[in-house]
Structure formats: structure tokens, C-alpha cells
Amino acid sequence: MSTSTFGIDFDMNPNLGYRTLGRFCRLCLGTVFVFFACARSGTCQTIDELTAQGKAVLKDLDFTPEMVSLAEDKADKGDAKSQYVLGWIYFIGQSVDRNPEKAVQWMTKAANQNFHYAQTQLGLMYLVTKEIPGNYASAREWFLKGAARNETDALNGLGVIYSQGLGVEPNGSEAIKYFRPAADAGFAVAQYNLGYQYATGTLVPKDPQEAVKWFQLAAQQDHVRATYSLGVMYRDGQGVQQDIAEAFRLFQKSAEKYRFPPAQHNLGAMYYQGKGVPKDLVLAYMWISLAADAGFEPSKKLMPAVAEKMTPEQIAEAKRRAQEWVKVHGS
């Protein structure tokens, strides 16, 4: 009924200081590339997720069609920052029709002017734009440029390529080679990814204690999947002494603060089983239904079993609590 969910993650590291365009670039670089939760696996974040986050960034900045025209005028004259911004605009599809190919073209222009942020961003764009032939090879090429400058996001991107076998044979040694320096530099996403390698033992020897070490470091930086995965380790006693109370605390944090569906599911499962907390079918149904509404398949399968043990009044109360929770915390 509970689930152990790990998955590779990749992100970008914000570090720019221009005014209007700089703020836009900085927020874009801070846009998170996350992976969907699938039991014991990781799948690359869909373009729709990236698009939704990018649209939120542009909405906050009130980026208008007039500003797009201004950026295009500057980009046509060779301004690398404007080319970089246009790459993001067309990739996201804000104030213009979404066009990944055009996004890559503009980002490439900026990257070819040695605009470092564009180079790593271009690698990330290629990584998720499968409709472009040879996208993984191109992603690797641009990441290597950033890795040569010890950019943590580029190093992490290469780790993702080798750990997932994207355009190359899966290679645990190569993945670790790139994840580790980014993790050592304090990049939370790489710390999580390194922990994931040791937790699953798919490409490298399984080492739960090493996994816990890296999950803890990433969780201290509020990395959602690391926080959740650390809860799994405490629940199952992997790499640490089993501590159900600590597992519950970490699941609760992931469920409430981050609204992470697998954590909501596991929190509900603990209430359902009375594991670490008093058995409470109303709270069990509430949390499991929240995860199910978010599309988490294990929760969809568990809900009927929970409902069978409840009265209609209990189910109504659980649904009411779920609705109230969404009003306060969002879906």
C-alpha cells in the first residue's frame, strides 16, 4: 500500500544580474526540471510541465507582445541576452505560438556568442525536445562546454544523460563522475541524483548509507524528492535505523509543504494501516484522495479498499477535509 518512489532530477542554477532582462533570465534559470513520480523509476519531465512553470514566470513579469517585438529587434542586431530571452519565450509559448525549433535557433545564436547561460540552457532544451533529430547528442555537446567550466547544472545534465542512457549506453561510472562534483559543490539536485544511484543500485553497487547521506544534504536544501526519499529510507530502515516517526514527519512535510503526491499517498497509507500514527480512515482517505486527484496511480487503486471500510458519513467528511485542504494549500 505504501510506495517507494525515487527518480532522477535535473535543474538549473540561477546566477545573473541584469535589470529587466536579467530578472527574466534569472527566473528562467531557476525554473525547475522535475521528474514525475513512478515507483522505482524516473522519467524525464514533460514539456507541458516546463511550459506551465515558464508561463508562470512570464506572467509575473507581464511580458507583453510589445516586449517580444523589442527583444526580437535587439536579437536581430546580435544582442545575446535578447536572443537568450527569445529562446525561452518561444520554448514556453508566451505571447507567441510555442515553437521549440525556433527556441533552439535563438538559444543557439546566444550560445554561439559564448553566452554561457545560453549554452547550458540549450543543452537542457535539447534534452527535453525529442522532436529534434539527434537531440541527446546535441544536449551532451553543450553540457560538456558548461562542465568544462565546472557549472553544476551542466555537470548534473551529463549525469542524467549517462544514468538514463539518453543517446548513450547507460554508464554508472560516467554518471557518478558528473553527479559527484556538482553534489560536492552543494547542488541539491545532483546530491539527490547521486543518492538515487546508491539507493537503487541499478548502475553502481547499492549503498543505502551513502544514499541517505546525499538525500539528507539535498533535503536540508528543501529538495522535495530528497525529503520524500529520506522518508522512505527511515520507514524501511535502509541505511539508517528504522524510525517510523521520522518517516511520518518527512512524508508530512513533503505532502503539506510540497504537495508531493507520493508523500500524500504514503501519509494516507500510514493512517490507513495505523503505522506510526493512530489508525484514522478519514485522514487516510483525505490524503489518498488528494494524491489520486493529482493522478498518482497507486492512490487511485487504493481508494476503493479504503472506502469499503468507511461509512458514507466518514467518506463525506474526508472529502470535505480534502476540499478545505486544497483551498488553503492549492492543488
XYZ file of C-alpha atoms in Angstrom:
331
model
C 0.000 0.000 0.000
C 2.923 2.268 0.656
C 5.221 3.124 -2.196
C 8.930 3.747 -2.559
C 9.437 6.378 -5.213
C 12.749 7.600 -6.499
C 13.631 9.251 -9.805
C 16.369 11.234 -11.491
C 16.055 15.013 -11.383
C 17.760 17.912 -13.098
C 17.664 21.657 -12.585
C 19.365 24.938 -13.382
C 21.383 27.218 -11.186
C 20.402 30.943 -11.145
C 23.233 33.462 -11.245
C 22.604 36.581 -13.353
C 22.324 40.267 -12.542
C 20.884 42.312 -15.415
C 17.871 44.568 -14.907
C 14.606 43.700 -16.680
C 16.016 41.024 -18.973
C 18.325 39.916 -16.211
C 15.447 39.291 -13.842
C 13.707 37.319 -16.549
C 16.823 35.286 -17.274
C 17.439 34.686 -13.609
C 13.929 33.358 -13.047
C 14.141 31.221 -16.158
C 17.383 29.715 -14.956
C 15.660 28.999 -11.681
C 12.824 27.103 -13.373
C 12.881 23.610 -12.046
C 13.025 20.485 -14.212
C 11.462 17.826 -12.145
C 10.536 14.195 -12.845
C 7.163 12.519 -12.438
C 6.902 10.049 -9.585
C 6.945 6.474 -10.839
C 7.734 3.619 -8.493
C 11.462 2.848 -8.618
C 11.981 4.734 -11.852
C 12.444 8.214 -13.256
C 11.054 9.643 -16.444
C 12.068 12.949 -17.935
C 9.791 15.866 -17.121
C 7.249 16.545 -19.839
C 7.430 19.726 -21.857
C 3.953 20.603 -20.572
C 5.290 20.881 -17.019
C 8.163 23.088 -18.095
C 5.768 25.194 -20.151
C 3.426 25.697 -17.191
C 6.258 26.857 -14.948
C 7.675 29.133 -17.618
C 4.278 30.704 -18.224
C 4.013 31.494 -14.524
C 7.392 33.239 -14.701
C 6.389 35.318 -17.715
C 3.010 36.153 -16.217
C 4.711 37.546 -13.128
C 6.899 39.682 -15.372
C 3.977 40.881 -17.546
C 5.959 40.030 -20.669
C 3.821 41.530 -23.454
C 3.837 41.066 -27.250
C 5.368 44.549 -27.485
C 8.256 43.401 -25.348
C 8.669 40.373 -27.619
C 8.999 42.715 -30.606
C 11.587 44.766 -28.743
C 13.542 41.650 -27.875
C 13.404 40.430 -31.481
C 14.703 43.764 -32.737
C 17.675 43.593 -30.382
C 18.210 39.900 -31.088
C 18.315 40.524 -34.855
C 21.084 43.021 -34.190
C 23.088 40.369 -32.385
C 22.286 41.044 -28.716
C 22.981 37.720 -26.981
C 20.813 38.431 -23.947
C 17.810 39.156 -26.145
C 18.474 36.018 -28.167
C 18.546 34.070 -24.921
C 15.239 35.579 -23.796
C 13.595 34.842 -27.148
C 14.739 31.269 -26.893
C 12.826 30.985 -23.638
C 9.771 32.816 -24.973
C 9.409 30.503 -27.960
C 10.150 27.423 -25.917
C 7.428 28.325 -23.421
C 4.996 29.868 -25.893
C 4.158 33.074 -24.041
C 2.836 35.936 -26.209
C 3.857 33.824 -29.235
C 2.995 30.397 -30.600
C 5.142 27.789 -28.911
C 7.931 26.731 -31.263
C 10.717 24.528 -29.812
C 12.698 24.591 -33.051
C 12.676 28.401 -33.151
C 13.502 28.461 -29.455
C 16.567 26.321 -30.098
C 17.577 28.548 -33.033
C 17.560 31.701 -30.895
C 19.234 29.985 -27.968
C 21.909 28.645 -30.319
C 22.647 32.167 -31.552
C 23.229 33.293 -27.989
C 25.246 30.192 -27.162
C 27.460 30.669 -30.213
C 28.340 34.109 -28.868
C 29.757 32.313 -25.815
C 26.835 33.418 -23.631
C 27.431 30.741 -21.025
C 23.941 30.614 -19.564
C 22.512 30.014 -23.027
C 24.887 27.119 -23.633
C 23.731 25.103 -20.642
C 20.106 26.108 -21.215
C 20.438 24.930 -24.796
C 21.601 21.565 -23.519
C 18.527 21.330 -21.310
C 16.241 22.317 -24.187
C 17.706 19.623 -26.401
C 17.325 17.118 -23.600
C 13.527 17.533 -23.466
C 12.843 18.306 -27.140
C 12.679 14.848 -28.646
C 11.256 16.029 -31.957
C 14.654 17.465 -32.918
C 16.840 14.750 -34.506
C 19.961 13.974 -32.512
C 18.707 15.960 -29.542
C 20.555 13.921 -26.932
C 23.879 14.183 -28.742
C 23.403 17.950 -29.034
C 22.475 18.200 -25.351
C 25.641 16.334 -24.419
C 27.771 18.609 -26.630
C 26.508 21.772 -24.934
C 26.653 20.299 -21.453
C 30.303 19.420 -21.982
C 31.056 23.094 -22.550
C 29.458 24.013 -19.257
C 31.084 21.096 -17.470
C 34.479 22.365 -18.592
C 33.656 25.499 -16.570
C 32.509 23.343 -13.633
C 28.919 24.542 -13.953
C 26.862 22.387 -11.640
C 23.757 22.319 -13.835
C 25.790 21.164 -16.859
C 27.586 18.509 -14.799
C 24.232 17.301 -13.500
C 22.829 17.232 -17.035
C 25.649 14.957 -18.164
C 24.994 12.738 -15.180
C 21.359 12.470 -16.249
C 22.382 11.527 -19.799
C 24.657 8.709 -18.659
C 22.394 7.459 -15.863
C 19.337 7.330 -18.127
C 21.149 6.177 -21.271
C 19.960 9.132 -23.336
C 21.742 8.776 -26.666
C 24.489 6.736 -24.990
C 24.776 3.403 -23.239
C 23.837 3.710 -19.542
C 27.061 4.060 -17.598
C 27.059 4.317 -13.828
C 30.711 5.291 -13.580
C 30.251 8.178 -16.005
C 27.044 9.267 -14.274
C 28.778 9.334 -10.884
C 31.766 11.144 -12.404
C 29.499 14.074 -13.300
C 26.996 13.945 -10.441
C 29.647 13.917 -7.721
C 31.445 17.245 -8.392
C 28.081 19.001 -8.718
C 26.928 17.360 -5.486
C 30.190 18.225 -3.722
C 29.635 21.837 -4.797
C 26.329 21.817 -2.925
C 23.945 21.483 -5.885
C 20.890 19.882 -4.280
C 19.579 18.258 -7.454
C 22.890 16.496 -8.080
C 23.027 15.454 -4.426
C 19.627 13.854 -4.826
C 20.606 12.185 -8.106
C 23.768 10.799 -6.525
C 21.741 9.441 -3.639
C 19.323 7.876 -6.099
C 22.147 5.946 -7.764
C 23.225 4.449 -4.446
C 19.652 3.832 -3.272
C 18.635 1.820 -6.319
C 21.967 0.193 -7.177
C 20.950 -0.093 -10.824
C 24.238 1.138 -12.297
C 26.528 1.213 -9.259
C 26.799 -1.042 -6.188
C 23.887 -0.398 -3.865
C 24.917 1.583 -0.793
C 21.962 2.684 1.379
C 24.150 4.602 3.843
C 25.703 6.634 1.034
C 22.225 7.218 -0.381
C 20.994 8.531 2.973
C 23.998 10.856 3.218
C 23.202 12.557 -0.086
C 19.432 12.572 0.442
C 19.988 14.322 3.771
C 22.195 17.006 2.215
C 19.645 17.681 -0.529
C 16.731 17.595 1.912
C 18.455 20.253 4.017
C 18.070 22.480 0.941
C 14.361 21.643 0.701
C 14.701 19.343 -2.286
C 11.269 17.743 -2.397
C 12.172 14.313 -3.767
C 15.155 14.018 -1.446
C 12.936 14.844 1.523
C 10.432 12.226 0.437
C 13.076 9.616 -0.386
C 14.683 10.121 3.003
C 11.290 9.325 4.491
C 11.253 6.055 2.536
C 14.700 5.176 3.908
C 13.606 5.829 7.507
C 10.355 3.944 7.022
C 12.112 0.872 5.642
C 15.272 1.103 7.749
C 17.563 1.415 4.730
C 20.917 2.997 5.531
C 19.556 4.257 8.868
C 17.909 2.739 11.911
C 14.201 2.355 11.191
C 12.310 5.343 12.576
C 8.617 5.418 11.668
C 8.060 8.732 13.459
C 10.798 10.398 11.377
C 9.426 8.821 8.216
C 5.994 10.219 9.055
C 7.482 13.689 9.679
C 9.271 13.688 6.323
C 6.225 12.385 4.453
C 4.078 15.014 6.142
C 6.484 17.780 5.167
C 6.565 16.562 1.573
C 2.788 16.182 1.479
C 1.879 19.508 3.086
C 4.665 21.878 2.111
C 5.436 20.494 -1.343
C 2.084 18.833 -2.179
C 4.036 15.818 -3.452
C 1.542 13.057 -4.434
C 3.676 10.027 -3.426
C 4.135 11.572 0.033
C 0.409 12.232 0.284
C -0.193 8.601 -0.648
C 2.249 7.257 1.937
C 0.856 9.553 4.601
C -2.616 8.219 3.839
C -1.316 4.645 3.858
C 0.192 5.159 7.319
C -3.146 6.437 8.629
C -4.904 3.526 6.921
C -2.613 0.939 8.483
C -2.167 2.724 11.790
C 1.566 2.578 11.219
C 3.381 5.132 13.382
C 0.126 7.024 13.990
C -3.330 6.093 15.321
C -5.440 4.498 12.610
C -7.721 7.128 11.063
C -9.714 6.214 7.961
C -10.934 9.778 7.421
C -7.400 11.166 7.250
C -6.304 8.138 5.225
C -8.999 8.756 2.621
C -8.313 12.503 2.594
C -4.600 12.150 1.826
C -5.012 9.285 -0.615
C -7.737 11.144 -2.485
C -5.503 14.215 -2.795
C -2.795 12.055 -4.373
C -5.330 10.319 -6.602
C -6.712 13.665 -7.783
C -3.139 14.586 -8.740
C -3.007 11.492 -10.939
C -0.977 9.181 -8.695
C -1.977 5.688 -9.843
C -1.252 3.749 -6.604
C -3.659 6.079 -4.815
C -6.357 5.525 -7.398
C -6.042 1.780 -6.821
C -6.043 2.050 -3.025
C -9.036 4.365 -2.661
C -11.746 1.692 -3.171
C -10.185 -0.523 -0.486
C -10.174 2.348 1.990
C -13.719 3.386 1.091
C -15.012 -0.167 1.691
C -14.103 0.153 5.380
C -15.774 3.558 5.810
C -19.291 4.773 6.422
C -20.865 7.242 3.959
C -20.569 9.897 6.662
C -16.837 9.248 7.050
C -16.304 9.466 3.294
C -18.230 12.746 3.148
C -16.124 14.131 5.998
C -12.892 13.039 4.286
C -13.935 14.723 1.038
C -14.844 17.884 2.927
C -11.434 17.955 4.587
C -9.709 17.392 1.252
C -11.614 20.303 -0.285
C -10.704 22.538 2.633
C -7.069 21.481 2.344
C -6.991 22.382 -1.346
C -8.495 25.802 -0.602
C -5.681 26.503 1.847
C -2.727 24.825 0.136
C -3.703 24.625 -3.526
C -3.908 21.523 -5.680
